Short mmCIF file of C-alpha atoms in Angstrom, two decimals:
data_model
loop_
_atom_site.label_atom_id
_atom_site.label_comp_id
_atom_site.label_asym_id
_atom_site.label_seq_id
_atom_site.Cartn_x
_atom_site.Cartn_y
_atom_site.Cartn_z
CA MET A 256 0.00 0.00 0.00
CA PHE A 257 1.41 3.40 -1.01
CA ASN A 258 0.25 6.93 -0.29
CA VAL A 259 -0.24 9.48 -3.06
CA GLU A 260 -0.41 13.16 -2.19
CA PHE A 261 -1.20 16.07 -4.52
CA THR A 262 0.40 19.45 -4.07
CA PRO A 263 -0.51 22.23 -3.42
CA SER A 264 -3.98 20.95 -2.46
CA GLY A 265 -2.77 18.38 0.06
CA ASP A 266 -5.32 15.83 -1.17
CA SER A 267 -4.13 12.28 -0.60
CA PHE A 268 -5.28 8.67 -0.89
CA ASP A 269 -3.86 5.16 -0.70
CA VAL A 270 -3.01 2.96 -3.67
CA LYS A 271 -2.99 -0.82 -3.43
CA ASP A 272 0.03 -2.75 -4.64
CA GLY A 273 -0.28 -3.14 -8.43
CA GLU A 274 -3.16 -0.63 -8.71
CA THR A 275 -2.92 2.43 -10.93
CA VAL A 276 -3.16 5.88 -9.40
CA LEU A 277 -6.31 6.63 -11.41
CA ASP A 278 -8.09 3.41 -10.44
CA ALA A 279 -7.29 4.07 -6.79
CA ALA A 280 -8.66 7.60 -7.08
CA LEU A 281 -11.90 6.45 -8.72
CA ARG A 282 -12.32 3.66 -6.17
CA GLN A 283 -12.11 6.20 -3.34
CA GLY A 284 -14.23 8.92 -4.94
CA VAL A 285 -11.37 11.31 -5.78
CA GLN A 286 -11.92 13.55 -8.84
CA LEU A 287 -9.08 13.40 -11.39
CA PRO A 288 -9.24 14.27 -15.09
CA TYR A 289 -9.00 11.30 -17.45
CA GLY A 290 -10.14 10.11 -20.84
CA CYS A 291 -9.36 6.78 -22.48
CA ARG A 292 -7.97 4.99 -19.38
CA ASN A 293 -5.53 3.17 -21.67
CA GLY A 294 -2.51 5.45 -21.88
CA ARG A 295 -3.43 6.97 -25.22
CA CYS A 296 -5.02 10.40 -24.74
CA SER A 297 -2.76 12.14 -22.14
CA THR A 298 -5.74 13.68 -20.30
CA CYS A 299 -4.50 12.27 -16.98
CA LYS A 300 -0.91 13.52 -17.38
CA PHE A 301 0.63 14.81 -14.13
CA GLN A 302 4.18 15.51 -12.95
CA VAL A 303 5.57 13.32 -10.17
CA GLU A 304 7.69 15.55 -7.94
CA ASP A 305 8.86 12.88 -5.54
CA GLY A 306 8.81 9.09 -5.52
CA GLU A 307 9.23 6.20 -7.96
CA VAL A 308 6.56 5.06 -10.35
CA ASP A 309 6.15 2.33 -12.95
CA LEU A 310 4.98 4.28 -16.00
CA GLY A 311 3.29 1.26 -17.55
CA ASP A 312 2.38 0.68 -21.18
CA VAL A 313 1.74 4.12 -22.68
CA SER A 314 2.16 5.50 -26.17
CA VAL A 315 5.17 7.67 -26.98
CA TYR A 316 2.73 10.12 -28.57
CA SER A 317 0.96 10.62 -25.24
CA LEU A 318 4.11 10.61 -23.10
CA PRO A 319 7.28 11.52 -25.04
CA ASP A 320 10.70 10.50 -23.70
CA ALA A 321 11.53 14.10 -22.76
CA GLU A 322 8.44 14.29 -20.53
CA ARG A 323 9.25 10.95 -18.93
CA ASP A 324 12.68 12.31 -18.03
CA GLN A 325 10.99 15.34 -16.42
CA GLY A 326 8.84 13.15 -14.18
CA TRP A 327 5.56 13.24 -16.08
CA ALA A 328 3.27 10.20 -15.91
CA LEU A 329 -0.15 9.11 -17.14
CA LEU A 330 -2.05 8.23 -14.00
CA CYS A 331 -4.26 5.69 -15.80
CA ARG A 332 -1.15 3.52 -16.26
CA ALA A 333 1.17 4.71 -13.49
CA ARG A 334 1.66 2.29 -10.58
CA PRO A 335 3.48 3.61 -7.49
CA MET A 336 6.65 1.86 -6.38
CA THR A 337 6.97 4.23 -3.38
CA ASP A 338 4.87 6.97 -1.82
CA LEU A 339 4.31 9.75 -4.37
CA LEU A 340 4.05 13.52 -4.36
CA ILE A 341 2.31 14.78 -7.50
CA ARG A 342 2.09 18.37 -8.74
CA ASP A 343 -1.44 19.51 -9.60
CA ASN A 344 -1.72 22.98 -11.10
CA ARG A 345 -5.18 22.49 -12.61
CA LEU A 346 -7.80 25.16 -12.40
CA PRO A 347 -10.78 23.80 -10.45
CA ASP A 348 -13.75 22.68 -12.54
CA LEU A 349 -16.53 24.50 -10.74
CA ARG A 350 -19.17 22.75 -12.83
CA ALA A 351 -17.97 19.20 -12.21
CA ARG A 352 -20.64 16.91 -10.85
CA PRO A 353 -20.03 14.55 -7.92
CA LEU A 354 -17.89 11.59 -8.91
CA LEU A 355 -19.84 8.42 -9.66
CA ARG A 356 -17.78 5.52 -8.38
CA PRO A 357 -17.40 2.74 -10.97
CA ALA A 358 -19.16 -0.56 -10.31
CA GLN A 359 -19.49 -3.84 -12.14
CA ILE A 360 -22.95 -4.92 -13.27
CA ALA A 361 -24.16 -8.00 -15.11
CA GLY A 362 -26.58 -7.82 -18.00
CA ALA A 363 -27.69 -9.43 -21.22
CA VAL A 364 -27.89 -8.44 -24.86
CA ALA A 365 -31.35 -7.12 -25.71
CA GLY A 366 -30.79 -6.66 -29.42
CA VAL A 367 -28.49 -5.60 -32.24
CA ARG A 368 -29.39 -3.65 -35.37
CA SER A 369 -27.53 -2.04 -38.22
CA LEU A 370 -27.61 1.77 -38.38
CA THR A 371 -25.31 2.27 -41.39
CA CYS A 372 -22.82 0.12 -43.25
CA GLU A 373 -20.26 0.98 -40.54
CA LEU A 374 -22.32 1.53 -37.39
CA LEU A 375 -24.28 -0.89 -35.20
CA GLU A 376 -26.60 -0.30 -32.28
CA LEU A 377 -26.15 -2.68 -29.36
CA ARG A 378 -28.90 -2.70 -26.72
CA VAL A 379 -28.23 -4.14 -23.27
CA ARG A 380 -30.59 -4.92 -20.38
CA LEU A 381 -28.89 -4.63 -16.97
CA ASP A 382 -29.62 -6.77 -13.94
CA GLU A 383 -29.57 -3.64 -11.77
CA PRO A 384 -29.65 0.12 -12.42
CA LEU A 385 -26.57 2.08 -13.46
CA THR A 386 -26.38 5.81 -12.69
CA PHE A 387 -24.40 7.85 -15.22
CA TYR A 388 -24.05 11.35 -16.62
CA PRO A 389 -24.86 12.14 -20.28
CA GLY A 390 -21.61 11.74 -22.20
CA GLN A 391 -19.95 9.12 -19.99
CA PHE A 392 -18.71 5.72 -21.14
CA ILE A 393 -18.48 2.22 -19.73
CA GLU A 394 -16.42 -0.89 -20.41
CA LEU A 395 -18.32 -3.81 -21.95
CA GLY A 396 -17.09 -7.35 -21.41
CA LEU A 397 -17.85 -10.53 -23.35
CA GLY A 398 -16.65 -13.94 -22.23
CA GLU A 399 -15.17 -15.12 -18.98
CA GLY A 400 -11.79 -15.37 -17.32
CA ALA A 401 -8.70 -15.30 -19.53
CA HIS A 402 -10.90 -15.31 -22.64
CA ALA A 403 -12.89 -12.21 -21.69
CA VAL A 404 -12.71 -9.23 -24.06
CA TRP A 405 -13.33 -5.74 -22.68
CA ARG A 406 -13.80 -2.56 -24.72
CA SER A 407 -14.87 1.00 -23.88
CA TYR A 408 -18.05 2.40 -25.42
CA SER A 409 -19.98 5.60 -24.77
CA ILE A 410 -23.56 5.31 -23.60
CA ALA A 411 -26.09 6.59 -26.16
CA SER A 412 -29.14 6.36 -23.87
CA MET A 413 -30.84 9.02 -21.80
CA PRO A 414 -29.59 9.01 -18.18
CA SER A 415 -33.04 8.10 -16.88
CA ALA A 416 -32.77 4.76 -18.73
CA THR A 417 -30.71 3.22 -15.96
CA ARG A 418 -31.33 -0.43 -16.91
CA ASP A 419 -31.86 -0.33 -20.68
CA LEU A 420 -28.73 1.04 -22.34
CA SER A 421 -27.78 1.45 -25.97
CA PHE A 422 -24.39 1.84 -27.62
CA VAL A 423 -23.25 2.83 -31.10
CA ILE A 424 -20.42 0.57 -32.20
CA LYS A 425 -18.25 0.87 -35.29
CA ARG A 426 -17.83 -2.35 -37.26
CA ILE A 427 -14.19 -3.45 -37.32
CA ASP A 428 -13.79 -6.80 -39.08
CA THR A 429 -10.66 -7.63 -37.12
CA GLY A 430 -11.92 -6.17 -33.84
CA ALA A 431 -11.84 -8.60 -30.92
CA PHE A 432 -15.11 -7.16 -29.60
CA SER A 433 -16.88 -5.33 -32.43
CA SER A 434 -16.53 -8.25 -34.88
CA ARG A 435 -18.61 -10.36 -32.48
CA VAL A 436 -21.43 -7.84 -32.05
CA PRO A 437 -23.41 -8.64 -35.25
CA GLY A 438 -23.74 -12.27 -34.17
CA LEU A 439 -24.80 -11.63 -30.57
CA ALA A 440 -28.14 -13.22 -29.83
CA ALA A 441 -30.66 -11.72 -27.43
CA GLY A 442 -29.94 -13.03 -23.96
CA THR A 443 -26.18 -13.35 -24.41
CA PRO A 444 -24.54 -12.54 -21.06
CA ILE A 445 -22.53 -9.33 -20.97
CA ARG A 446 -20.79 -7.43 -18.20
CA LEU A 447 -20.42 -3.71 -17.69
CA ARG A 448 -18.13 -1.67 -15.49
CA GLY A 449 -18.29 2.04 -15.03
CA PRO A 450 -19.35 4.73 -15.51
CA TYR A 451 -16.18 6.52 -16.57
CA GLY A 452 -15.23 9.83 -18.16
CA ASP A 453 -15.47 13.52 -17.33
CA SER A 454 -16.54 14.78 -20.77
CA TYR A 455 -20.18 14.83 -19.72
CA LEU A 456 -22.77 17.57 -20.22
CA ARG A 457 -22.34 20.40 -17.70
CA ASP A 458 -24.97 22.74 -16.40
CA GLY A 459 -24.60 26.34 -17.52
CA ASP A 460 -26.10 29.22 -19.45
CA ARG A 461 -23.95 29.29 -22.60
CA PRO A 462 -25.13 27.86 -25.93
CA ILE A 463 -23.84 24.36 -26.63
CA LEU A 464 -21.78 23.30 -29.64
CA LEU A 465 -21.56 19.56 -30.31
CA CYS A 466 -19.31 17.94 -32.89
CA ALA A 467 -18.87 14.26 -33.77
CA ILE A 468 -18.02 11.81 -36.51
CA GLY A 469 -18.73 8.09 -36.74
CA SER A 470 -19.57 6.36 -33.47
CA GLY A 471 -18.83 9.65 -31.69
CA ILE A 472 -22.54 10.26 -32.09
CA ALA A 473 -23.19 7.96 -29.09
CA PRO A 474 -22.34 10.33 -26.19
CA ILE A 475 -23.91 13.19 -28.14
CA LEU A 476 -27.20 11.28 -28.29
CA SER A 477 -27.15 10.87 -24.52
CA MET A 478 -26.57 14.62 -24.12
CA LEU A 479 -29.41 15.44 -26.53
CA HIS A 480 -31.78 13.08 -24.70
CA ALA A 481 -30.86 14.71 -21.38
CA ALA A 482 -31.33 18.23 -22.73
CA ALA A 483 -34.69 17.38 -24.30
CA GLN A 484 -35.94 15.62 -21.19
CA ALA A 485 -34.90 18.52 -18.92
CA GLN A 486 -36.24 21.15 -21.35
CA ASP A 487 -32.79 22.76 -21.28
CA PRO A 488 -33.17 26.41 -22.40
CA ARG A 489 -29.74 26.49 -24.08
CA PRO A 490 -29.70 26.31 -27.90
CA ILE A 491 -27.67 23.38 -29.22
CA ARG A 492 -25.86 23.16 -32.56
CA PHE A 493 -24.71 19.67 -33.53
CA PHE A 494 -22.19 19.30 -36.36
CA TYR A 495 -21.89 15.70 -37.56
CA GLY A 496 -19.54 14.54 -40.27
CA ALA A 497 -20.02 11.53 -42.56
CA ARG A 498 -19.08 10.43 -46.06
CA ARG A 499 -22.36 9.97 -47.95
CA PRO A 500 -26.10 10.36 -47.20
CA GLU A 501 -26.50 6.69 -46.30
CA ASP A 502 -23.79 7.11 -43.64
CA LEU A 503 -25.98 9.44 -41.56
CA PRO A 504 -27.52 7.37 -38.71
CA LEU A 505 -30.72 7.75 -36.71
CA ALA A 506 -32.27 10.54 -38.79
CA GLU A 507 -35.76 10.09 -37.30
CA GLN A 508 -34.52 9.99 -33.71
CA LEU A 509 -32.44 13.14 -34.24
CA ALA A 510 -35.37 14.97 -35.84
CA GLU A 511 -37.58 14.06 -32.87
CA LEU A 512 -34.95 15.20 -30.37
CA PHE A 513 -34.29 18.53 -32.06
CA ALA A 514 -38.01 19.24 -32.23
CA ARG A 515 -37.97 19.18 -28.41
CA LEU A 516 -34.86 21.33 -27.89
CA ALA A 517 -34.62 25.06 -27.28
CA PRO A 518 -35.26 27.54 -30.11
CA GLY A 519 -32.14 28.07 -32.20
CA SER A 520 -31.07 24.44 -31.92
CA ALA A 521 -30.02 22.74 -35.14
CA PHE A 522 -28.62 19.47 -36.46
CA GLU A 523 -26.01 20.35 -39.10
CA PRO A 524 -24.66 17.29 -40.92
CA THR A 525 -21.87 17.67 -43.46
CA LEU A 526 -20.62 15.15 -46.02
CA ASP A 527 -17.12 14.86 -47.49
CA GLY A 528 -17.37 11.77 -49.71
CA LEU A 529 -20.24 12.51 -52.07
CA GLN A 530 -20.46 10.54 -55.31
CA PRO A 531 -22.18 11.52 -58.57
CA GLY A 532 -25.87 10.85 -58.21
CA ASP A 533 -26.02 11.23 -54.44
CA ALA A 534 -29.15 13.09 -53.38
CA TRP A 535 -27.77 15.77 -51.08
CA SER A 536 -28.44 19.49 -50.78
CA GLY A 537 -26.81 20.06 -47.40
CA ALA A 538 -23.32 21.14 -46.36
CA CYS A 539 -20.25 19.57 -47.94
CA GLY A 540 -16.78 19.05 -46.50
CA ASN A 541 -15.61 17.77 -43.14
CA VAL A 542 -16.75 19.05 -39.75
CA THR A 543 -13.71 21.28 -39.30
CA GLN A 544 -14.55 23.06 -42.55
CA ALA A 545 -18.21 23.30 -41.57
CA ILE A 546 -17.39 24.91 -38.23
CA GLN A 547 -14.90 27.23 -39.91
CA ARG A 548 -17.73 28.46 -42.15
CA GLU A 549 -20.54 28.58 -39.61
CA ILE A 550 -18.91 29.69 -36.31
CA SER A 551 -17.33 33.13 -36.44
CA ASP A 552 -16.96 33.63 -32.68
CA ALA A 553 -16.73 30.64 -30.32
CA HIS A 554 -16.17 32.46 -27.03
CA ARG A 555 -19.82 32.18 -25.95
CA TYR A 556 -20.09 28.38 -26.34
CA ASP A 557 -19.57 25.23 -24.31
CA ALA A 558 -18.14 22.72 -26.78
CA TYR A 559 -18.15 18.90 -26.72
CA LEU A 560 -16.13 17.00 -29.33
CA CYS A 561 -16.45 13.23 -29.77
CA GLY A 562 -14.77 10.88 -32.20
CA ALA A 563 -11.43 10.17 -33.83
CA PRO A 564 -8.46 12.01 -32.24
CA PRO A 565 -7.40 13.87 -35.43
CA MET A 566 -10.89 15.36 -35.75
CA CYS A 567 -11.05 16.33 -32.09
CA ASP A 568 -7.60 17.91 -32.24
CA ALA A 569 -8.31 19.85 -35.44
CA VAL A 570 -11.69 21.16 -34.27
CA SER A 571 -10.40 22.06 -30.81
CA ARG A 572 -7.54 24.11 -32.28
CA LEU A 573 -9.99 25.92 -34.54
CA LEU A 574 -12.45 26.69 -31.74
CA LEU A 575 -9.73 27.90 -29.38
CA ALA A 576 -8.45 30.18 -32.15
CA LYS A 577 -12.02 31.50 -32.52
CA GLY A 578 -12.17 32.46 -28.84
CA LEU A 579 -13.45 29.35 -27.06
CA SER A 580 -12.26 29.14 -23.45
CA ALA A 581 -10.17 26.06 -22.67
CA GLN A 582 -12.36 25.61 -19.58
CA ALA A 583 -15.43 25.31 -21.84
CA LEU A 584 -13.92 22.60 -24.07
CA TYR A 585 -14.60 18.91 -23.45
CA MET A 586 -13.23 16.16 -25.68
CA ASP A 587 -13.87 12.44 -25.88
CA ARG A 588 -11.24 11.03 -28.24
CA PHE A 589 -12.13 7.56 -29.54
CA PHE A 590 -8.90 5.57 -29.78
CA THR A 591 -8.79 2.16 -31.44
CA THR A 592 -7.81 -0.50 -28.94
CA SER A 593 -5.06 -2.97 -29.73
CA ARG A 594 -5.03 -4.57 -26.31
CA ASP A 595 -7.50 -5.49 -23.61
CA PRO A 596 -7.81 -3.18 -20.61
CA VAL A 597 -5.88 -4.41 -17.58
CA HIS A 598 -7.88 -2.52 -14.97
CA PRO A 599 -8.95 -4.48 -11.90
CA GLU A 600 -12.55 -5.18 -11.06
CA PRO A 601 -14.16 -2.10 -9.42
CA ALA A 602 -14.41 -2.50 -5.67
#
């Protein structure tokens, strides 16, 4: 057992032998920023001022050698080898909600359907309720023991649907998890652990800008459901990028949701792979180009970006250049997973 202390706040907690700093924090209800939980996104990067730490399996992109030499670590992978003192210079997130401690819940597949040629909807019925915030993700597990496969997926359901959850999953033919989804029969046992993630919808009074591509629509759907259900007075603009008209999912559900949102709300799809003969009169180009055209001043928005890291990075740079506050920017980068998560079972 090791002690981890953050300076200058003085916050501290214990970490079990072999446990990551982030898992220990979540287990004990301590708020820390994080994203992928797999050493890929660098959201949980902190500088270790004193003590020894096993940095774990992290990408060089997320933690370059120069930063390792300076004591930086990704807390989702870092395992203490001694007591640690960690520098925390973050500005407090005054709109953060209370931390929801992750739990493990059993469930069963309720159904699978195709949304587009690349996207599937997986519906799961839980044995007990799961409380989550709109925009959070969970880890789904198929199989048992050494043969179990776990992957992270954002919840697409409204938060009030605590036992009937849906997920939007991208088909990957070689994917250890996603390749099995089309063949899952109703009733197939499945496990969930979570919720995770701090890129969830905050309360506030600024208009909301949403941006996603591909399966990044999942957490956005949860946010839209929550806003519609709460009759949120903030206008919401949702930019979604796809290739062709048939790649736009859930058109009827989106139309129904936007009919219930505040005046000024709009769904703004844009396509960048049109072919001759495609019936399309909407915006063309990728989402970065669409936002460049449509948003002249971003300082008044809260922005949520979900999807592939290059898209999130490009759009975030553009919005920051257009005046968006870094404290009003939330990103959920969807990294492909080449290995199974090694996180312990939630206590």
